[in-house]
Amino acid sequence: MLNFGMLVLLATACLLHIKPSKAACTDAASCNDHGTCATNICTCTDGYAGDNCETDPPCTQDSDCLNSGLCTKTSSPYFCTCTGGYGGATCADAPTCTADDNCENGGSCNKTATPYACACATGYTGDTCDTRSGSVQVTFIIKSLLLTTFLSVLLK
């Protein structure tokens, strides 16, 4: 059975998830002249995006995309399709790796990430997996202490 406090909590949670509706348009001008207005909803064109087509496209031609990226204009919003492991809105973010040997300590190059990035083996972190994480350092210290203790007992 729900008590008053639980009802207030439930009602508050429901209210927090209510999103405001999109701003209604009346004509192309209310879509910032970058879209059409139908049934009070802007349908953006020419690569623009946003409730009222207020967001400029990151590209309108291939040269807007860096590092050999291509401007994909099949729908709004337009976007850069990056190549060679680059990422970001205009393909400006360089890959951390292009092959597994760019990643240290058993890490591998994740070529499904954008941009490409090293996936580190357990116990390592950093852009190129060059830093031991805390858990490995603690394990190493504990093993060293146990070995030292064992040797000191054995040698007595």
mmCIF file of N, CA and C in Angstrom, residues 40-110:
data_model
loop_
_atom_site.group_PDB
_atom_site.id
_atom_site.type_symbol
_atom_site.label_atom_id
_atom_site.label_comp_id
_atom_site.label_asym_id
_atom_site.label_seq_id
_atom_site.Cartn_x
_atom_site.Cartn_y
_atom_site.Cartn_z
ATOM 1 N N ASN A 40 2.809 22.470 -37.468
ATOM 2 C CA ASN A 40 3.522 23.171 -36.383
ATOM 3 C C ASN A 40 4.870 22.552 -36.014
ATOM 4 N N ILE A 41 5.473 21.783 -36.925
ATOM 5 C CA ILE A 41 6.788 21.179 -36.684
ATOM 6 C C ILE A 41 7.709 21.530 -37.846
ATOM 7 N N CYS A 42 8.915 22.026 -37.514
ATOM 8 C CA CYS A 42 9.901 22.350 -38.539
ATOM 9 C C CYS A 42 10.549 21.071 -39.070
ATOM 10 N N THR A 43 10.637 20.979 -40.384
ATOM 11 C CA THR A 43 11.413 19.938 -41.043
ATOM 12 C C THR A 43 12.576 20.652 -41.698
ATOM 13 N N CYS A 44 13.775 20.460 -41.124
ATOM 14 C CA CYS A 44 14.951 21.211 -41.553
ATOM 15 C C CYS A 44 15.477 20.710 -42.892
ATOM 16 N N THR A 45 16.067 21.632 -43.644
ATOM 17 C CA THR A 45 16.678 21.332 -44.938
ATOM 18 C C THR A 45 18.093 21.906 -44.952
ATOM 19 N N ASP A 46 18.805 21.672 -46.041
ATOM 20 C CA ASP A 46 20.141 22.233 -46.265
ATOM 21 C C ASP A 46 21.112 21.930 -45.132
ATOM 22 N N GLY A 47 20.931 20.805 -44.446
ATOM 23 C CA GLY A 47 21.869 20.385 -43.427
ATOM 24 C C GLY A 47 21.648 20.954 -42.047
ATOM 25 N N TYR A 48 20.678 21.827 -41.877
ATOM 26 C CA TYR A 48 20.423 22.450 -40.570
ATOM 27 C C TYR A 48 19.703 21.472 -39.649
ATOM 28 N N ALA A 49 19.778 21.754 -38.342
ATOM 29 C CA ALA A 49 19.153 20.891 -37.342
ATOM 30 C C ALA A 49 18.610 21.753 -36.210
ATOM 31 N N GLY A 50 17.900 21.126 -35.277
ATOM 32 C CA GLY A 50 17.330 21.821 -34.123
ATOM 33 C C GLY A 50 15.834 21.947 -34.253
ATOM 34 N N ASP A 51 15.185 22.276 -33.137
ATOM 35 C CA ASP A 51 13.725 22.397 -33.129
ATOM 36 C C ASP A 51 13.226 23.408 -34.143
ATOM 37 N N ASN A 52 13.990 24.496 -34.309
ATOM 38 C CA ASN A 52 13.617 25.529 -35.261
ATOM 39 C C ASN A 52 14.696 25.730 -36.326
ATOM 40 N N CYS A 53 15.439 24.666 -36.627
ATOM 41 C CA CYS A 53 16.484 24.684 -37.653
ATOM 42 C C CYS A 53 17.525 25.760 -37.380
ATOM 43 N N GLU A 54 17.870 25.920 -36.106
ATOM 44 C CA GLU A 54 18.788 26.979 -35.698
ATOM 45 C C GLU A 54 20.245 26.532 -35.642
ATOM 46 N N THR A 55 20.518 25.234 -35.805
ATOM 47 C CA THR A 55 21.873 24.712 -35.688
ATOM 48 C C THR A 55 22.494 24.536 -37.073
ATOM 49 N N ASP A 56 23.607 25.268 -37.290
ATOM 50 C CA ASP A 56 24.310 25.186 -38.573
ATOM 51 C C ASP A 56 24.867 23.780 -38.784
ATOM 52 N N PRO A 57 24.937 23.331 -40.045
ATOM 53 C CA PRO A 57 25.551 22.031 -40.310
ATOM 54 C C PRO A 57 27.069 22.138 -40.137
ATOM 55 N N PRO A 58 27.731 21.048 -39.697
ATOM 56 C CA PRO A 58 29.192 21.093 -39.564
ATOM 57 C C PRO A 58 29.888 21.143 -40.921
ATOM 58 N N CYS A 59 29.171 20.754 -41.980
ATOM 59 C CA CYS A 59 29.757 20.802 -43.320
ATOM 60 C C CYS A 59 28.667 21.039 -44.350
ATOM 61 N N THR A 60 29.086 21.618 -45.464
ATOM 62 C CA THR A 60 28.197 21.735 -46.617
ATOM 63 C C THR A 60 28.897 21.210 -47.867
ATOM 64 N N GLN A 61 30.212 20.985 -47.742
ATOM 65 C CA GLN A 61 31.000 20.410 -48.837
ATOM 66 C C GLN A 61 32.135 19.597 -48.231
ATOM 67 N N ASP A 62 32.731 18.719 -49.026
ATOM 68 C CA ASP A 62 33.767 17.821 -48.523
ATOM 69 C C ASP A 62 34.941 18.567 -47.894
ATOM 70 N N SER A 63 35.290 19.715 -48.421
ATOM 71 C CA SER A 63 36.456 20.451 -47.903
ATOM 72 C C SER A 63 36.238 20.969 -46.478
ATOM 73 N N ASP A 64 34.989 20.987 -45.997
ATOM 74 C CA ASP A 64 34.713 21.384 -44.605
ATOM 75 C C ASP A 64 35.127 20.293 -43.616
ATOM 76 N N CYS A 65 35.284 19.069 -44.116
ATOM 77 C CA CYS A 65 35.690 17.932 -43.282
ATOM 78 C C CYS A 65 37.194 17.752 -43.437
ATOM 79 N N LEU A 66 37.907 17.711 -42.327
ATOM 80 C CA LEU A 66 39.365 17.626 -42.344
ATOM 81 C C LEU A 66 39.843 16.188 -42.526
ATOM 82 N N ASN A 67 41.127 16.032 -42.795
ATOM 83 C CA ASN A 67 41.783 14.718 -42.850
ATOM 84 C C ASN A 67 41.095 13.720 -43.765
ATOM 85 N N SER A 68 40.728 14.188 -44.948
ATOM 86 C CA SER A 68 40.110 13.369 -46.009
ATOM 87 C C SER A 68 38.703 12.900 -45.675
ATOM 88 N N GLY A 69 38.052 13.533 -44.693
ATOM 89 C CA GLY A 69 36.663 13.201 -44.397
ATOM 90 C C GLY A 69 35.747 13.678 -45.512
ATOM 91 N N LEU A 70 34.555 13.131 -45.574
ATOM 92 C CA LEU A 70 33.576 13.491 -46.596
ATOM 93 C C LEU A 70 32.313 14.034 -45.955
ATOM 94 N N CYS A 71 31.708 15.022 -46.585
ATOM 95 C CA CYS A 71 30.463 15.603 -46.087
ATOM 96 C C CYS A 71 29.289 14.763 -46.597
ATOM 97 N N THR A 72 28.565 14.150 -45.678
ATOM 98 C CA THR A 72 27.415 13.317 -46.025
ATOM 99 C C THR A 72 26.173 14.195 -45.985
ATOM 100 N N LYS A 73 25.519 14.333 -47.150
ATOM 101 C CA LYS A 73 24.398 15.258 -47.281
ATOM 102 C C LYS A 73 23.108 14.559 -47.703
ATOM 103 N N THR A 74 22.951 13.309 -47.277
ATOM 104 C CA THR A 74 21.759 12.572 -47.698
ATOM 105 C C THR A 74 20.529 12.956 -46.888
ATOM 106 N N SER A 75 20.727 13.575 -45.713
ATOM 107 C CA SER A 75 19.602 14.024 -44.900
ATOM 108 C C SER A 75 20.075 15.143 -43.987
ATOM 109 N N SER A 76 19.153 15.844 -43.376
ATOM 110 C CA SER A 76 19.512 16.875 -42.404
ATOM 111 C C SER A 76 19.478 16.255 -41.025
ATOM 112 N N PRO A 77 20.447 16.512 -40.175
ATOM 113 C CA PRO A 77 21.578 17.399 -40.429
ATOM 114 C C PRO A 77 22.680 16.703 -41.228
ATOM 115 N N TYR A 78 23.421 17.511 -42.023
ATOM 116 C CA TYR A 78 24.591 16.998 -42.720
ATOM 117 C C TYR A 78 25.633 16.636 -41.672
ATOM 118 N N PHE A 79 26.540 15.745 -42.003
ATOM 119 C CA PHE A 79 27.607 15.378 -41.067
ATOM 120 C C PHE A 79 28.835 14.917 -41.834
ATOM 121 N N CYS A 80 29.992 15.021 -41.177
ATOM 122 C CA CYS A 80 31.248 14.553 -41.756
ATOM 123 C C CYS A 80 31.393 13.061 -41.497
ATOM 124 N N THR A 81 31.739 12.320 -42.533
ATOM 125 C CA THR A 81 32.081 10.916 -42.406
ATOM 126 C C THR A 81 33.598 10.848 -42.430
ATOM 127 N N CYS A 82 34.169 10.481 -41.292
ATOM 128 C CA CYS A 82 35.620 10.517 -41.124
ATOM 129 C C CYS A 82 36.262 9.217 -41.606
ATOM 130 N N THR A 83 37.536 9.314 -42.001
ATOM 131 C CA THR A 83 38.298 8.162 -42.460
ATOM 132 C C THR A 83 39.613 8.083 -41.694
ATOM 133 N N GLY A 84 40.297 6.975 -41.837
ATOM 134 C CA GLY A 84 41.637 6.824 -41.280
ATOM 135 C C GLY A 84 41.711 6.918 -39.771
ATOM 136 N N GLY A 85 40.604 6.652 -39.081
ATOM 137 C CA GLY A 85 40.621 6.671 -37.631
ATOM 138 C C GLY A 85 40.336 8.022 -37.009
ATOM 139 N N TYR A 86 40.166 9.053 -37.816
ATOM 140 C CA TYR A 86 39.862 10.383 -37.281
ATOM 141 C C TYR A 86 38.418 10.441 -36.813
ATOM 142 N N GLY A 87 38.098 11.403 -35.936
ATOM 143 C CA GLY A 87 36.747 11.551 -35.418
ATOM 144 C C GLY A 87 36.433 13.000 -35.136
ATOM 145 N N GLY A 88 35.277 13.238 -34.546
ATOM 146 C CA GLY A 88 34.825 14.590 -34.237
ATOM 147 C C GLY A 88 33.909 15.122 -35.312
ATOM 148 N N ALA A 89 33.262 16.244 -35.022
ATOM 149 C CA ALA A 89 32.269 16.816 -35.936
ATOM 150 C C ALA A 89 32.860 17.127 -37.313
ATOM 151 N N THR A 90 34.134 17.554 -37.359
ATOM 152 C CA THR A 90 34.771 17.875 -38.637
ATOM 153 C C THR A 90 36.012 17.018 -38.887
ATOM 154 N N CYS A 91 36.106 15.869 -38.234
ATOM 155 C CA CYS A 91 37.219 14.920 -38.396
ATOM 156 C C CYS A 91 38.552 15.509 -37.954
ATOM 157 N N ALA A 92 38.535 16.375 -36.968
ATOM 158 C CA ALA A 92 39.757 17.019 -36.479
ATOM 159 C C ALA A 92 40.442 16.215 -35.382
ATOM 160 N N ASP A 93 39.736 15.264 -34.755
ATOM 161 C CA ASP A 93 40.300 14.495 -33.649
ATOM 162 C C ASP A 93 41.132 13.342 -34.192
ATOM 163 N N ALA A 94 42.438 13.396 -33.914
ATOM 164 C CA ALA A 94 43.368 12.391 -34.430
ATOM 165 C C ALA A 94 43.227 11.069 -33.686
ATOM 166 N N PRO A 95 43.471 9.963 -34.385
ATOM 167 C CA PRO A 95 43.430 8.666 -33.711
ATOM 168 C C PRO A 95 44.623 8.514 -32.772
ATOM 169 N N THR A 96 44.432 7.794 -31.679
ATOM 170 C CA THR A 96 45.522 7.488 -30.752
ATOM 171 C C THR A 96 46.387 6.378 -31.326
ATOM 172 N N CYS A 97 45.792 5.507 -32.121
ATOM 173 C CA CYS A 97 46.511 4.366 -32.680
ATOM 174 C C CYS A 97 45.962 4.078 -34.071
ATOM 175 N N THR A 98 46.762 3.362 -34.846
ATOM 176 C CA THR A 98 46.290 2.861 -36.133
ATOM 177 C C THR A 98 46.564 1.365 -36.261
ATOM 178 N N ALA A 99 47.355 0.836 -35.306
ATOM 179 C CA ALA A 99 47.670 -0.596 -35.277
ATOM 180 C C ALA A 99 47.885 -1.004 -33.828
ATOM 181 N N ASP A 100 47.766 -2.303 -33.561
ATOM 182 C CA ASP A 100 47.920 -2.810 -32.190
ATOM 183 C C ASP A 100 49.269 -2.451 -31.585
ATOM 184 N N ASP A 101 50.318 -2.377 -32.406
ATOM 185 C CA ASP A 101 51.635 -2.099 -31.833
ATOM 186 C C ASP A 101 51.792 -0.643 -31.386
ATOM 187 N N ASN A 102 50.806 0.199 -31.638
ATOM 188 C CA ASN A 102 50.810 1.566 -31.100
ATOM 189 C C ASN A 102 50.370 1.585 -29.637
ATOM 190 N N CYS A 103 49.787 0.492 -29.172
ATOM 191 C CA CYS A 103 49.290 0.377 -27.801
ATOM 192 C C CYS A 103 50.250 -0.504 -27.007
ATOM 193 N N GLU A 104 50.643 -0.051 -25.831
ATOM 194 C CA GLU A 104 51.630 -0.761 -25.027
ATOM 195 C C GLU A 104 50.972 -1.767 -24.080
ATOM 196 N N ASN A 105 51.813 -2.601 -23.488
ATOM 197 C CA ASN A 105 51.426 -3.520 -22.408
ATOM 198 C C ASN A 105 50.225 -4.401 -22.725
ATOM 199 N N GLY A 106 50.188 -4.929 -23.941
ATOM 200 C CA GLY A 106 49.119 -5.855 -24.314
ATOM 201 C C GLY A 106 47.829 -5.192 -24.747
ATOM 202 N N GLY A 107 47.832 -3.867 -24.909
ATOM 203 C CA GLY A 107 46.634 -3.168 -25.378
ATOM 204 C C GLY A 107 46.417 -3.407 -26.861
ATOM 205 N N SER A 108 45.207 -3.162 -27.340
ATOM 206 C CA SER A 108 44.905 -3.332 -28.764
ATOM 207 C C SER A 108 44.237 -2.072 -29.292
ATOM 208 N N CYS A 109 44.392 -1.857 -30.570
ATOM 209 C CA CYS A 109 43.813 -0.664 -31.211
ATOM 210 C C CYS A 109 42.354 -0.943 -31.566
ATOM 211 N N ASN A 110 41.441 -0.199 -30.943
ATOM 212 C CA ASN A 110 40.009 -0.353 -31.200
ATOM 213 C C ASN A 110 39.654 0.510 -32.413
#
